[in-house]
Coordinates of C-alpha atoms in Angstrom, one line a residue:
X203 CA -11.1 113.0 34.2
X204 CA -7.2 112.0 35.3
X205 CA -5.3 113.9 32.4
X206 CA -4.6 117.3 32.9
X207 CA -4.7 118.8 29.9
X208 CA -6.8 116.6 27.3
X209 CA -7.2 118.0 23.6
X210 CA -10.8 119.6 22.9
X211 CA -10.8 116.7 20.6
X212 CA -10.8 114.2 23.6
X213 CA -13.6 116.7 25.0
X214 CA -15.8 116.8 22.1
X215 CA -15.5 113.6 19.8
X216 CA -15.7 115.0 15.9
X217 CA -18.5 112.8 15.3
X218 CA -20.5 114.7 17.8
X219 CA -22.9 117.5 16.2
X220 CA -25.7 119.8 17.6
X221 CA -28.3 117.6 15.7
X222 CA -27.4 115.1 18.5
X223 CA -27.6 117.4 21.3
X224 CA -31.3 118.6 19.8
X225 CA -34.1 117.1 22.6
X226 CA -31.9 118.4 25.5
X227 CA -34.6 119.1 28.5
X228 CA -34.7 121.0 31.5
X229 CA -36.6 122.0 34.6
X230 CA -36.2 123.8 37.8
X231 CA -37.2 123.8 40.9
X232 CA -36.8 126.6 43.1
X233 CA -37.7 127.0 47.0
X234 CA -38.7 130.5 48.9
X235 CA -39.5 130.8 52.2
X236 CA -42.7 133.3 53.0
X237 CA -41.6 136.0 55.0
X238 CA -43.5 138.1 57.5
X239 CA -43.3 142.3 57.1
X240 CA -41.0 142.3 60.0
X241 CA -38.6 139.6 58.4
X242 CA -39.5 136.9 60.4
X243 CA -40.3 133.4 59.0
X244 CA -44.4 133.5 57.9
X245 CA -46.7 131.9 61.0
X246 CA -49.8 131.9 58.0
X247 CA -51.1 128.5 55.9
X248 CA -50.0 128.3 52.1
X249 CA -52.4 130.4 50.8
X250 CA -55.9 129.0 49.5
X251 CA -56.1 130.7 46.7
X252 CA -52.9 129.0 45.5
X253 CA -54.4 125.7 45.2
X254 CA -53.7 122.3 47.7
X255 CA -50.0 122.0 48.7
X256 CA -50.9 118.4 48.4
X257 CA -51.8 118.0 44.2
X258 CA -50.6 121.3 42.5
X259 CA -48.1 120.2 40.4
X260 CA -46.4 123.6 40.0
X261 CA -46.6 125.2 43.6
X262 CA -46.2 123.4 46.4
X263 CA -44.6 123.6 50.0
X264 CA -41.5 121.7 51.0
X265 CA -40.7 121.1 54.7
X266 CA -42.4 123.7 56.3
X267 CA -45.6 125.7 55.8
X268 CA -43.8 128.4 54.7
X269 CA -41.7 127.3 52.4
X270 CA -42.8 127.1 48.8
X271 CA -41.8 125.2 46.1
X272 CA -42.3 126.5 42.5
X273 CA -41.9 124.0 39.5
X274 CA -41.5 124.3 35.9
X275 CA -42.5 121.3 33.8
X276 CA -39.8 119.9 31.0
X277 CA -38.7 122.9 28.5
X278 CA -37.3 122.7 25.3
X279 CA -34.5 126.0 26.7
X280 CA -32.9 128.5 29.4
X281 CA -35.2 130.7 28.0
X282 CA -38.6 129.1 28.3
X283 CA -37.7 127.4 31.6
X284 CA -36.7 130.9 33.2
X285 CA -40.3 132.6 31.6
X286 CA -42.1 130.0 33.5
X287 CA -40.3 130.4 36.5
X288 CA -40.9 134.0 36.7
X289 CA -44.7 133.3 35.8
X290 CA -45.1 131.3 38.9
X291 CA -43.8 133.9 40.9
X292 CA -45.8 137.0 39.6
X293 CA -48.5 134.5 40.3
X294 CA -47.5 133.4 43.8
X295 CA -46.9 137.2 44.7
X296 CA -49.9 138.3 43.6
X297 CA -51.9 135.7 46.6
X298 CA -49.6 136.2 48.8
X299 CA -51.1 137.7 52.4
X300 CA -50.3 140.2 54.9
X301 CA -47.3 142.1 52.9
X302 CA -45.5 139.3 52.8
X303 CA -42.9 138.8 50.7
X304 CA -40.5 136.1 49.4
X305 CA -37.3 135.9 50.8
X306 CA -34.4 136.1 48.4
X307 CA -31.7 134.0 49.9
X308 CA -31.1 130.2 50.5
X309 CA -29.9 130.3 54.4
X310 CA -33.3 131.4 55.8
X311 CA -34.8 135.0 57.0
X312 CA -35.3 135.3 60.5
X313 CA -36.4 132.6 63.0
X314 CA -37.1 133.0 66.1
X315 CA -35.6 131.3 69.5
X316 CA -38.4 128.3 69.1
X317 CA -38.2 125.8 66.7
X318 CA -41.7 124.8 67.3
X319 CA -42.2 128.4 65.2
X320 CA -41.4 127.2 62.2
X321 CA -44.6 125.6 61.1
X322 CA -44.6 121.6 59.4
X323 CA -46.1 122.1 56.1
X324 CA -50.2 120.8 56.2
X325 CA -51.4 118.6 53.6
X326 CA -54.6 117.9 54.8
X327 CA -56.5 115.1 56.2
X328 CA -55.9 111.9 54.0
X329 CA -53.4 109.3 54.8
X330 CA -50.8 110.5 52.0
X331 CA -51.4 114.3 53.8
X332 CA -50.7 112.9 57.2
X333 CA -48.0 110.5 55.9
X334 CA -46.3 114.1 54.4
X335 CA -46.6 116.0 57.4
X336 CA -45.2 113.1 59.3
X337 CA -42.4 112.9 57.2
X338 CA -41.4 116.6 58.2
X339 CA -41.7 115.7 62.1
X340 CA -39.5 112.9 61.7
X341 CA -37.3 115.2 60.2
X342 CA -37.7 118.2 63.1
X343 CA -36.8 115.6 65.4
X344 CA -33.6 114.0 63.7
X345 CA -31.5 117.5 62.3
X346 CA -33.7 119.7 63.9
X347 CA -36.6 122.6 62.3
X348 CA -33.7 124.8 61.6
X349 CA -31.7 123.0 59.0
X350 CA -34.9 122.6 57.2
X351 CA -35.6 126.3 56.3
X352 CA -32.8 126.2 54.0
X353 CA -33.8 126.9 50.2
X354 CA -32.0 125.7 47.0
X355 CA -32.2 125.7 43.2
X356 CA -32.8 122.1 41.5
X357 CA -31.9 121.7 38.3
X358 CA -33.2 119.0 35.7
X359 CA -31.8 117.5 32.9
X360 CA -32.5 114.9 30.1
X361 CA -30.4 114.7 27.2
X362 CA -32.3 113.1 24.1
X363 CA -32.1 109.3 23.2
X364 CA -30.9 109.6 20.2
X365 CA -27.8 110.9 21.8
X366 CA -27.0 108.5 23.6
X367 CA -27.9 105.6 21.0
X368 CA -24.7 107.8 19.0
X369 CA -22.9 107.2 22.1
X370 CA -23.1 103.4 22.7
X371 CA -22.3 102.9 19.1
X372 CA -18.8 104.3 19.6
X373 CA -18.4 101.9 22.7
X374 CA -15.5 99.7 21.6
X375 CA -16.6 97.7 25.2
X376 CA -19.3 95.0 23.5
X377 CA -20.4 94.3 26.7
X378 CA -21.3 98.5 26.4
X379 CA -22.9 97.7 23.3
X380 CA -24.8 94.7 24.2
X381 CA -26.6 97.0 26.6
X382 CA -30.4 98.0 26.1
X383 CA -31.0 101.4 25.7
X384 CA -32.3 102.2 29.0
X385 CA -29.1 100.4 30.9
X386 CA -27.3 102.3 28.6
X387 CA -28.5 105.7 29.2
X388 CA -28.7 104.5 33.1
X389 CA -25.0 103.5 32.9
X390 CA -24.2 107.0 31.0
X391 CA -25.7 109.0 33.4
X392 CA -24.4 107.1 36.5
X393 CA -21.2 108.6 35.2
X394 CA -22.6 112.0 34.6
X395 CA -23.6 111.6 38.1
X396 CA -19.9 110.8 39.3
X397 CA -18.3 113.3 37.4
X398 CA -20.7 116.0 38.4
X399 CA -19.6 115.2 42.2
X400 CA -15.7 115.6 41.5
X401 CA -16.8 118.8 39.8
X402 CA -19.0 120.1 42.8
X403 CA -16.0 122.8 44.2
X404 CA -15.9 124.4 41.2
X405 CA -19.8 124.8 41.4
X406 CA -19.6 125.9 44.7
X407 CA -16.9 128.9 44.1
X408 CA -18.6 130.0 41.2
X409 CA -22.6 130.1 41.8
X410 CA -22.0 129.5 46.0
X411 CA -24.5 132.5 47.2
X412 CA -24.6 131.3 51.2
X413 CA -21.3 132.6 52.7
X414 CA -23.0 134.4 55.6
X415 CA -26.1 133.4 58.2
X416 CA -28.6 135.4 60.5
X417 CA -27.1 134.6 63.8
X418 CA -30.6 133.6 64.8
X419 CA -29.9 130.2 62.6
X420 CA -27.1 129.6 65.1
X421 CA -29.1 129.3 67.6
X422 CA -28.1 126.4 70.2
X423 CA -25.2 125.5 67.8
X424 CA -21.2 125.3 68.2
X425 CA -19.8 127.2 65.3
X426 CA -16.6 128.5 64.1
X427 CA -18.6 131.6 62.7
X428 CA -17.3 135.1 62.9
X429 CA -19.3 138.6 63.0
X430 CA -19.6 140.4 59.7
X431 CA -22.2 142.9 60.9
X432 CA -24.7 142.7 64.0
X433 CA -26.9 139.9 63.8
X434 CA -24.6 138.0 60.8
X435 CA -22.2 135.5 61.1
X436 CA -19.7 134.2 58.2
X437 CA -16.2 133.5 57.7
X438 CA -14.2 135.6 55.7
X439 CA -14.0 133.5 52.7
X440 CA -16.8 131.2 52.6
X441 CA -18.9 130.4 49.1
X442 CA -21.7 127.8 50.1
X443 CA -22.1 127.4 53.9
X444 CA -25.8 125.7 52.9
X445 CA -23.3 122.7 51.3
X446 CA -21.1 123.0 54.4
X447 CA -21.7 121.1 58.0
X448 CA -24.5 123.9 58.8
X449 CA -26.6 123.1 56.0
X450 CA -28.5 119.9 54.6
X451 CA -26.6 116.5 56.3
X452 CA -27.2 113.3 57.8
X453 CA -24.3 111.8 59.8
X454 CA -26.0 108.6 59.7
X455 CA -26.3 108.9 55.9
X456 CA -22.4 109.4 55.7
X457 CA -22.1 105.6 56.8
X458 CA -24.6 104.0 54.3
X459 CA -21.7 103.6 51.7
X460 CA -24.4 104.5 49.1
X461 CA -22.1 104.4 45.7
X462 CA -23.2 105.9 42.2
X463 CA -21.1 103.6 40.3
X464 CA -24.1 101.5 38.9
X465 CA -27.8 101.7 39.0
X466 CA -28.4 98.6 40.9
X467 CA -25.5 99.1 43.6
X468 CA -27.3 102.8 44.1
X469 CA -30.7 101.6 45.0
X470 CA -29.4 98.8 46.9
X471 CA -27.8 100.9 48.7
X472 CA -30.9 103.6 49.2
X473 CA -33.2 100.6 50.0
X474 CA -31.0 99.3 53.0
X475 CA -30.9 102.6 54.4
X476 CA -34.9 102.3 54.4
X477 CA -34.8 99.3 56.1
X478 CA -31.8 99.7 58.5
X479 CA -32.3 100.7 62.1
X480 CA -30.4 104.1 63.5
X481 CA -29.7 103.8 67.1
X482 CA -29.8 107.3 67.4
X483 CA -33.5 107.4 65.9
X484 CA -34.8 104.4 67.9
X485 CA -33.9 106.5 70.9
X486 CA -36.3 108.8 69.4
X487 CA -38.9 106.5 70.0
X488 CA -41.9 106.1 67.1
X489 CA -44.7 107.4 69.2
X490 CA -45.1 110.0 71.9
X491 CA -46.4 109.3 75.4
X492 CA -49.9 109.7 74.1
X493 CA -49.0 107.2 71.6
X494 CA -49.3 109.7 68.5
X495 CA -46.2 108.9 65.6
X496 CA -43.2 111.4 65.8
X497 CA -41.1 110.0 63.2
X498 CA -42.3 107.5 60.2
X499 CA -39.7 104.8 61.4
X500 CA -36.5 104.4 63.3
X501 CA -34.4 103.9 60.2
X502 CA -31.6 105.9 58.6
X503 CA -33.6 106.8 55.9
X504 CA -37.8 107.2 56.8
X505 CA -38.6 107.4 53.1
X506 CA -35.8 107.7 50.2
X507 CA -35.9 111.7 49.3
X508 CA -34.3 111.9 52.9
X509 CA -31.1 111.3 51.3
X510 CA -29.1 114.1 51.0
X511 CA -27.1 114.4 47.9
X512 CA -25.5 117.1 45.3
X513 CA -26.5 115.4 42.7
X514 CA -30.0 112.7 41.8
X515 CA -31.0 109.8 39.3
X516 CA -34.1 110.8 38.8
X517 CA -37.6 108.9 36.5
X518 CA -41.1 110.2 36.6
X519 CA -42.8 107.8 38.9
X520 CA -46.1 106.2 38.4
X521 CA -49.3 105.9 40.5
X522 CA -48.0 104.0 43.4
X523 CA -44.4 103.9 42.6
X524 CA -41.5 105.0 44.8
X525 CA -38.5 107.3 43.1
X526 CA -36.6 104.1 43.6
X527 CA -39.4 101.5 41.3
X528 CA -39.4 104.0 39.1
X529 CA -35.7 104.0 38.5
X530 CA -35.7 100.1 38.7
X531 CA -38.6 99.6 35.8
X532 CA -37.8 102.2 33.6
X533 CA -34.0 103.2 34.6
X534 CA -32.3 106.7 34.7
X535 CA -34.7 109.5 32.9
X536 CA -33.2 112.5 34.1
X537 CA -30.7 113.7 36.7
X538 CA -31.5 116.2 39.2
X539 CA -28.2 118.8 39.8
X540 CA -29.1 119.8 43.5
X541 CA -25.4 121.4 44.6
X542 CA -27.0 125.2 43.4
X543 CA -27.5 127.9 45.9
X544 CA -30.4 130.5 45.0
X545 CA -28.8 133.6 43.5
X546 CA -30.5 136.4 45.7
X547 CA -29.9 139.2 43.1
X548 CA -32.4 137.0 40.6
X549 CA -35.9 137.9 41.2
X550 CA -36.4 133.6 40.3
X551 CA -33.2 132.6 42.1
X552 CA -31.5 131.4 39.2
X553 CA -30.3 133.6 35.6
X554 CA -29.4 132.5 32.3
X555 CA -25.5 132.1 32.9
X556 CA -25.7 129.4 35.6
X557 CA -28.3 128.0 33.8
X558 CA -26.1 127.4 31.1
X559 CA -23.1 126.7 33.1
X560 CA -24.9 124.1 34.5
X561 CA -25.7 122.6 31.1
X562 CA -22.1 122.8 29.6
X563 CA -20.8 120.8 32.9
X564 CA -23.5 118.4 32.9
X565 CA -22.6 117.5 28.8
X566 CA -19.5 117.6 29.7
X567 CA -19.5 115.4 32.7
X568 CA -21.5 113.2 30.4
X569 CA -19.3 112.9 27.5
X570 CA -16.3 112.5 29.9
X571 CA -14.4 109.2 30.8
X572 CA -16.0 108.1 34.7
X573 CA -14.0 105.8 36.9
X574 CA -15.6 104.3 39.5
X575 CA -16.1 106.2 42.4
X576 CA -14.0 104.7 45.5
X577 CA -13.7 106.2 49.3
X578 CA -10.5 107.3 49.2
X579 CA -11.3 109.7 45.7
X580 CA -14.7 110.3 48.0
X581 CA -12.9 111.0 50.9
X582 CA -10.6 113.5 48.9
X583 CA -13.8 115.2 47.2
X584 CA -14.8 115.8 50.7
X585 CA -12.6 117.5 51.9
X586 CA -12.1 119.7 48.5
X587 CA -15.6 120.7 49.4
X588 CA -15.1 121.9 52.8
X589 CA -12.1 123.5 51.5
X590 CA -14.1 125.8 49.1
X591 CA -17.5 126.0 51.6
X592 CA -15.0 127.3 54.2
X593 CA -12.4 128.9 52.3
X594 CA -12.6 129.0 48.9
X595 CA -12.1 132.7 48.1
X596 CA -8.8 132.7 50.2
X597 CA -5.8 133.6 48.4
X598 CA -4.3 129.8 49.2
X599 CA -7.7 127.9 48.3
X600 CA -6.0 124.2 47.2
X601 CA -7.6 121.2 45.2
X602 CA -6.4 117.9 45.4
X603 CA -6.9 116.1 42.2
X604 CA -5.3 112.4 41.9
X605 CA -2.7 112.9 44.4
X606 CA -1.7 116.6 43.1
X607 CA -2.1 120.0 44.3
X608 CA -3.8 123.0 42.6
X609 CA -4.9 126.2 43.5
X610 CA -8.0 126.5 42.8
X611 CA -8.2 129.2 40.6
X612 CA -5.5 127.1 38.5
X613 CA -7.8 123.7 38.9
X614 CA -10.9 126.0 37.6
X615 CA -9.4 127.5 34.4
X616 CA -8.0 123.8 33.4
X617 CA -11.8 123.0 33.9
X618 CA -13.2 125.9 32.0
X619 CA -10.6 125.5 29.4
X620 CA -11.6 122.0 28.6
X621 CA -15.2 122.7 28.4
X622 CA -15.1 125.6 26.2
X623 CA -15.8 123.5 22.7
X624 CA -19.1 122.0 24.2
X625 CA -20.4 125.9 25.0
X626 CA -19.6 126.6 21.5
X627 CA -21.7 123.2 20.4
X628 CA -24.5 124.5 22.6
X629 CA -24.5 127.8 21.4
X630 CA -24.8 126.1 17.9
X631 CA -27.6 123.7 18.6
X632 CA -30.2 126.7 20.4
X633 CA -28.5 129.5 17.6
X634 CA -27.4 131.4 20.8
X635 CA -24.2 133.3 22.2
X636 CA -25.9 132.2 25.9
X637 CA -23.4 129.5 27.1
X638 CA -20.4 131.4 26.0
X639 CA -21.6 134.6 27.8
X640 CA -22.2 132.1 30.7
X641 CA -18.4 130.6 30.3
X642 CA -17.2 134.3 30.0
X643 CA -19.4 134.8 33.4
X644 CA -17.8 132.0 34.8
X645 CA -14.5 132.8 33.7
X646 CA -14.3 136.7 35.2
X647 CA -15.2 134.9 38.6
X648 CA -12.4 132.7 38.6
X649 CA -10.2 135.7 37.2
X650 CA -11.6 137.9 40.0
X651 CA -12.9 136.5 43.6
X652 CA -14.3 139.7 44.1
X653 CA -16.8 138.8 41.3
X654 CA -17.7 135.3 42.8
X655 CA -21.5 136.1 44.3
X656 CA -20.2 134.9 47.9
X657 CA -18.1 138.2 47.5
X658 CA -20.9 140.2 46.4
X659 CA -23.1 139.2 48.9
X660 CA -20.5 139.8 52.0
X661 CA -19.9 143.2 50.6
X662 CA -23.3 144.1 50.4
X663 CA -24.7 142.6 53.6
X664 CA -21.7 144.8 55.3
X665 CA -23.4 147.8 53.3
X666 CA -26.9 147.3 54.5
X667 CA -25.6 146.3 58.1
X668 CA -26.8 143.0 58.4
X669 CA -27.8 140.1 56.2
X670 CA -31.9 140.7 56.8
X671 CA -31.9 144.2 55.8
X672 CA -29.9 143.0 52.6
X673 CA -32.4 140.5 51.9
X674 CA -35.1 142.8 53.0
X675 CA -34.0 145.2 50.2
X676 CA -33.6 142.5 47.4
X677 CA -37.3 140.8 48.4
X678 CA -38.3 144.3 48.0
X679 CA -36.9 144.7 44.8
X680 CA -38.2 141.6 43.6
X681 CA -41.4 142.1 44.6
X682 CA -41.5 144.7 42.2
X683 CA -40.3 142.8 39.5
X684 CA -43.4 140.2 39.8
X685 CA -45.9 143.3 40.4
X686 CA -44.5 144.9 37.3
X687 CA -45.2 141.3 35.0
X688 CA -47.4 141.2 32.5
X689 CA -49.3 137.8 32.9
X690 CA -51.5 136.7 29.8
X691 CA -55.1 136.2 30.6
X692 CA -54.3 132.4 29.5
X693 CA -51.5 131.9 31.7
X694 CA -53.8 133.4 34.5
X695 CA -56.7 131.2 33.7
X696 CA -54.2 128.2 33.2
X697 CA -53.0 128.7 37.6
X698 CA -56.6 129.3 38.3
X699 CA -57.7 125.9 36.6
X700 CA -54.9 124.6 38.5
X701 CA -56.2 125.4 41.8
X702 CA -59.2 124.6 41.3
X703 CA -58.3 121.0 40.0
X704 CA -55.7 120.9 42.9
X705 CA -58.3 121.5 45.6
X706 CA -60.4 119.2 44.3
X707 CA -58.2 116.3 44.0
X708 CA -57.3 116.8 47.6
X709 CA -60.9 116.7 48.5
X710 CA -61.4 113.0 46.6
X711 CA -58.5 111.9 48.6
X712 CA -59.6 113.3 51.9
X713 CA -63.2 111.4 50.8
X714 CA -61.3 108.1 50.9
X715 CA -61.4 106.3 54.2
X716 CA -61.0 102.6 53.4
X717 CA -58.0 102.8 55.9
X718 CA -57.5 104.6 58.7
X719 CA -54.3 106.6 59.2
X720 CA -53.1 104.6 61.8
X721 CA -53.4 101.4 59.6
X722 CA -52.3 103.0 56.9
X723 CA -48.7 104.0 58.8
X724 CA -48.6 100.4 60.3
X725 CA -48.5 98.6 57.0
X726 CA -45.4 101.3 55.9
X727 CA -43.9 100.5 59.0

């Protein structure tokens, strides 16, 4: 990624065809907090009727009681993935209690002054339930319950492995070729991975939705934040403030030196920071002065999904496996594109165009040469984020790419430019016009800042007079969408037999008591 204008032929190799691309997966996973009819955060369980929290594998709550998480399994498009996605909602909406409603917007609805109000998320009575809910204190007590109610979009993706047999036999390294196929796809997507980061401002310009905040998030925090309407807070040209210093971070993470420029170095790295002592955690303390647990352990990490990043390795574990044994036995599967802010004006957070944006950066970070990954090109990626989190709709926005200046409309359309031949291979393999549309989406945002959905959200929250009766207006909107679904008696019956199955298999686990909780904690610990 260091020449500045490479040919679409050092893009997209000519030996590269849509037959190759043909197996390309994906799956999202999309958060919501549950709102209350007076637009404050939900105080009510996850309802019963959807099934345990615990086992559904397609609805389930994240950090707190209130905030759901909806999952579509592996699909073969945009299109299929987005149907399911919007069948999970129509079914969520149609349990959910009390008028409420889902809250369209990834900095959260209102909270009030307590943090103790925003409810832990309750898995029940068996160990791995406890162990979950612990999880979640531990995290209250490090960042804060606050931090936690912010939602995101993750996006999934596997390319095929015949694709990437293609690839390794155009390596001219042998020590490339030597590889197995699953070090070689692991070593492809480690670079995927590296590229994806040095692309993450352009990401955050063009699908950032989070420029503004309910001032009650702010509560008992310094900020630099200004008034855009009564009860709001922004700055003038913010994109992505949930990818800024306000959203999801870990100061103690920021010194782990976790690198992503091989498989091995990456879950040494992650492992460490399971087993390393924070000072400022110990402080903490593990237990309260009843001697109940308040935090899993003292280390910098209490499990590994506390790691914050834009971007994940991810494998399907196995019973009993950790995300990181599942990457060491059966290497990189799938990478998890995390950087995505939910797009309020989708009733499903997420619509075709950065769905397929996200797929033409993710070939193209793929097909792309990937330089290892050092601190000073980290420390410069940094601060190109905070640049566009802060500022990146201001007429001087500037990207520093290896040691030169751009302005960041410039450094996008080299970007765009260079990717254009891989949405035109795209469009080929699915027999689509989707990812040039979502190019041509793309494009008019980078043309037009006005157009950039930060833009469009300032504007309208000004127009509604505050951010929650903005959001109260979309949820609204949405909500109507959902009621107005037509859900097949099959897909009805398939989310029933879920639930049932869900609540069942919670049951068998709650059954189990060879262990007590407390034992069961001690031998983590």
């Amino acid at each position: 990624m260091s020449q500045p204008e490479p040919t679409a032929q050092a893009v997209l190799p000519s030996w590269v065809d849509s037959s190759l691309i043909k197996g390309m997966l994906r799956g999202i996973e999309r958060e919501s907090l549950r709102m209350q009819s007076d637009g404050f955060l939900s105080q009510r369980p996850h309802p019963k009727a959807l099934g345990s929290a615990l086992t559904h594998p397609r609805i389930t709550t994240d950090y707190s009681e209130a905030l759901m998480e909806f999952i579509t399994p592996p699909k073969d498009t945009i299109r299929e993935a987005l149907d399911d996605l919007m069948d999970i909602h129509a079914v969520v909406h149609r349990h959910l209690e009390g008028e409420e409603k889902l809250w369209p917007m990834s900095m959260p609805c209102m909270l009030d002054s307590s943090d103790e109000n925003i409810p832990l998320a309750q898995y029940g009575s068996s160990n791995i339930g406890l162990f979950k809910t612990l999880y979640r204190h531990g995290l209250g007590i490090r960042y804060g319950r606050r931090m936690q109610t912010i939602s995101g979009v993750h996006y999934n993706l596997s390319f095929p492995d015949h694709f990437f047999e293609a690839l390794q036999t155009q390596e001219t390294d042998e020590a490339l070729r030597a590889l197995s196929l699953q070090d070689y796809r692991s070593h492809r997507y480690m670079g995927l991975i590296r590229n994806f980061i040095r692309l993450t401002p352009m990401i955050m310009l063009l699908i950032g939705a989070s420029p503004a905040v309910c001032k009650c998030f702010m509560t008992g925090r310094d900020h630099h934040l200004l008034p855009l309407v009564r009860g709001t807070l922004y700055t003038p040209y913010s994109t992505a403030l949930r990818m800024g210093r306000f959203g999801y971070q870990n100061s103690a993470q920021k010194q782990l030196g976790i690198r992503y420029n091989n498989l091995q170095d990456y879950l040494e790295g992650l492992q460490k920071a399971v087993k390393t002592p924070y000072k400022n955690f110990s402080r903490l303390g593990l237990d309260d002065a009843e001697g109940r647990p308040i935090q899993i352990n003292d280390h910098v990490l209490q499990i590994e999904n506390e790691y914050y990043s834009l971007v994940r390795p991810k494998q399907v574990p196995e019973a009993g496996e950790t995300p990181s044994q599942a990457l060491q036995n059966r290497g990189i599967g799938y990478v998890e594109l995390r950087a995505v802010d939910i797009n309020p004006y989708s009733p499903i957070g997420i619509d075709e165009q950065t769905a397929g944006f996200l797929e033409i950066i993710a070939l193209y970070c793929l097909l792309q040469d990937s330089p290892a990954l050092l601190d000073d090109e980290q420390d410069v990626i940094e601060k190109n984020q905070a640049e566009v989190v802060n500022r990146g709709r201001a007429p001087n926005a500037a990207i520093w790419e290896n040691g030169q200046h751009y302005l960041i409309e410039d450094w996008c359309n080299i970007y765009l430019q260079r990717m254009q031949p891989l949405a035109e291979l795209l469009n080929t393999t699915y027999a689509t016009d989707l990812y040039s549309q979502a190019m041509q989406t793309m494009q008019s945002r980078v043309d037009e800042v006005d157009a950039t959905l930060s833009a469009l959200i300032v504007g309208d929250t000004r127009k509604q007079g505050s951010m929650w009766h903005f959001g109260q207006m979309l949820a609204q909107q949405h909500s109507a969408v959902y009621e107005a679904h037509q859900l097949s008696k099959k897909t009805l019956a398939y989310f029933s037999d879920l639930s049932k199955k869900s609540l069942q298999r919670q049951q068998e686990l709650e059954q189990d008591s060879s262990i007590s909780f407390a034992e069961y904690l001690a031998q983590y610990r």
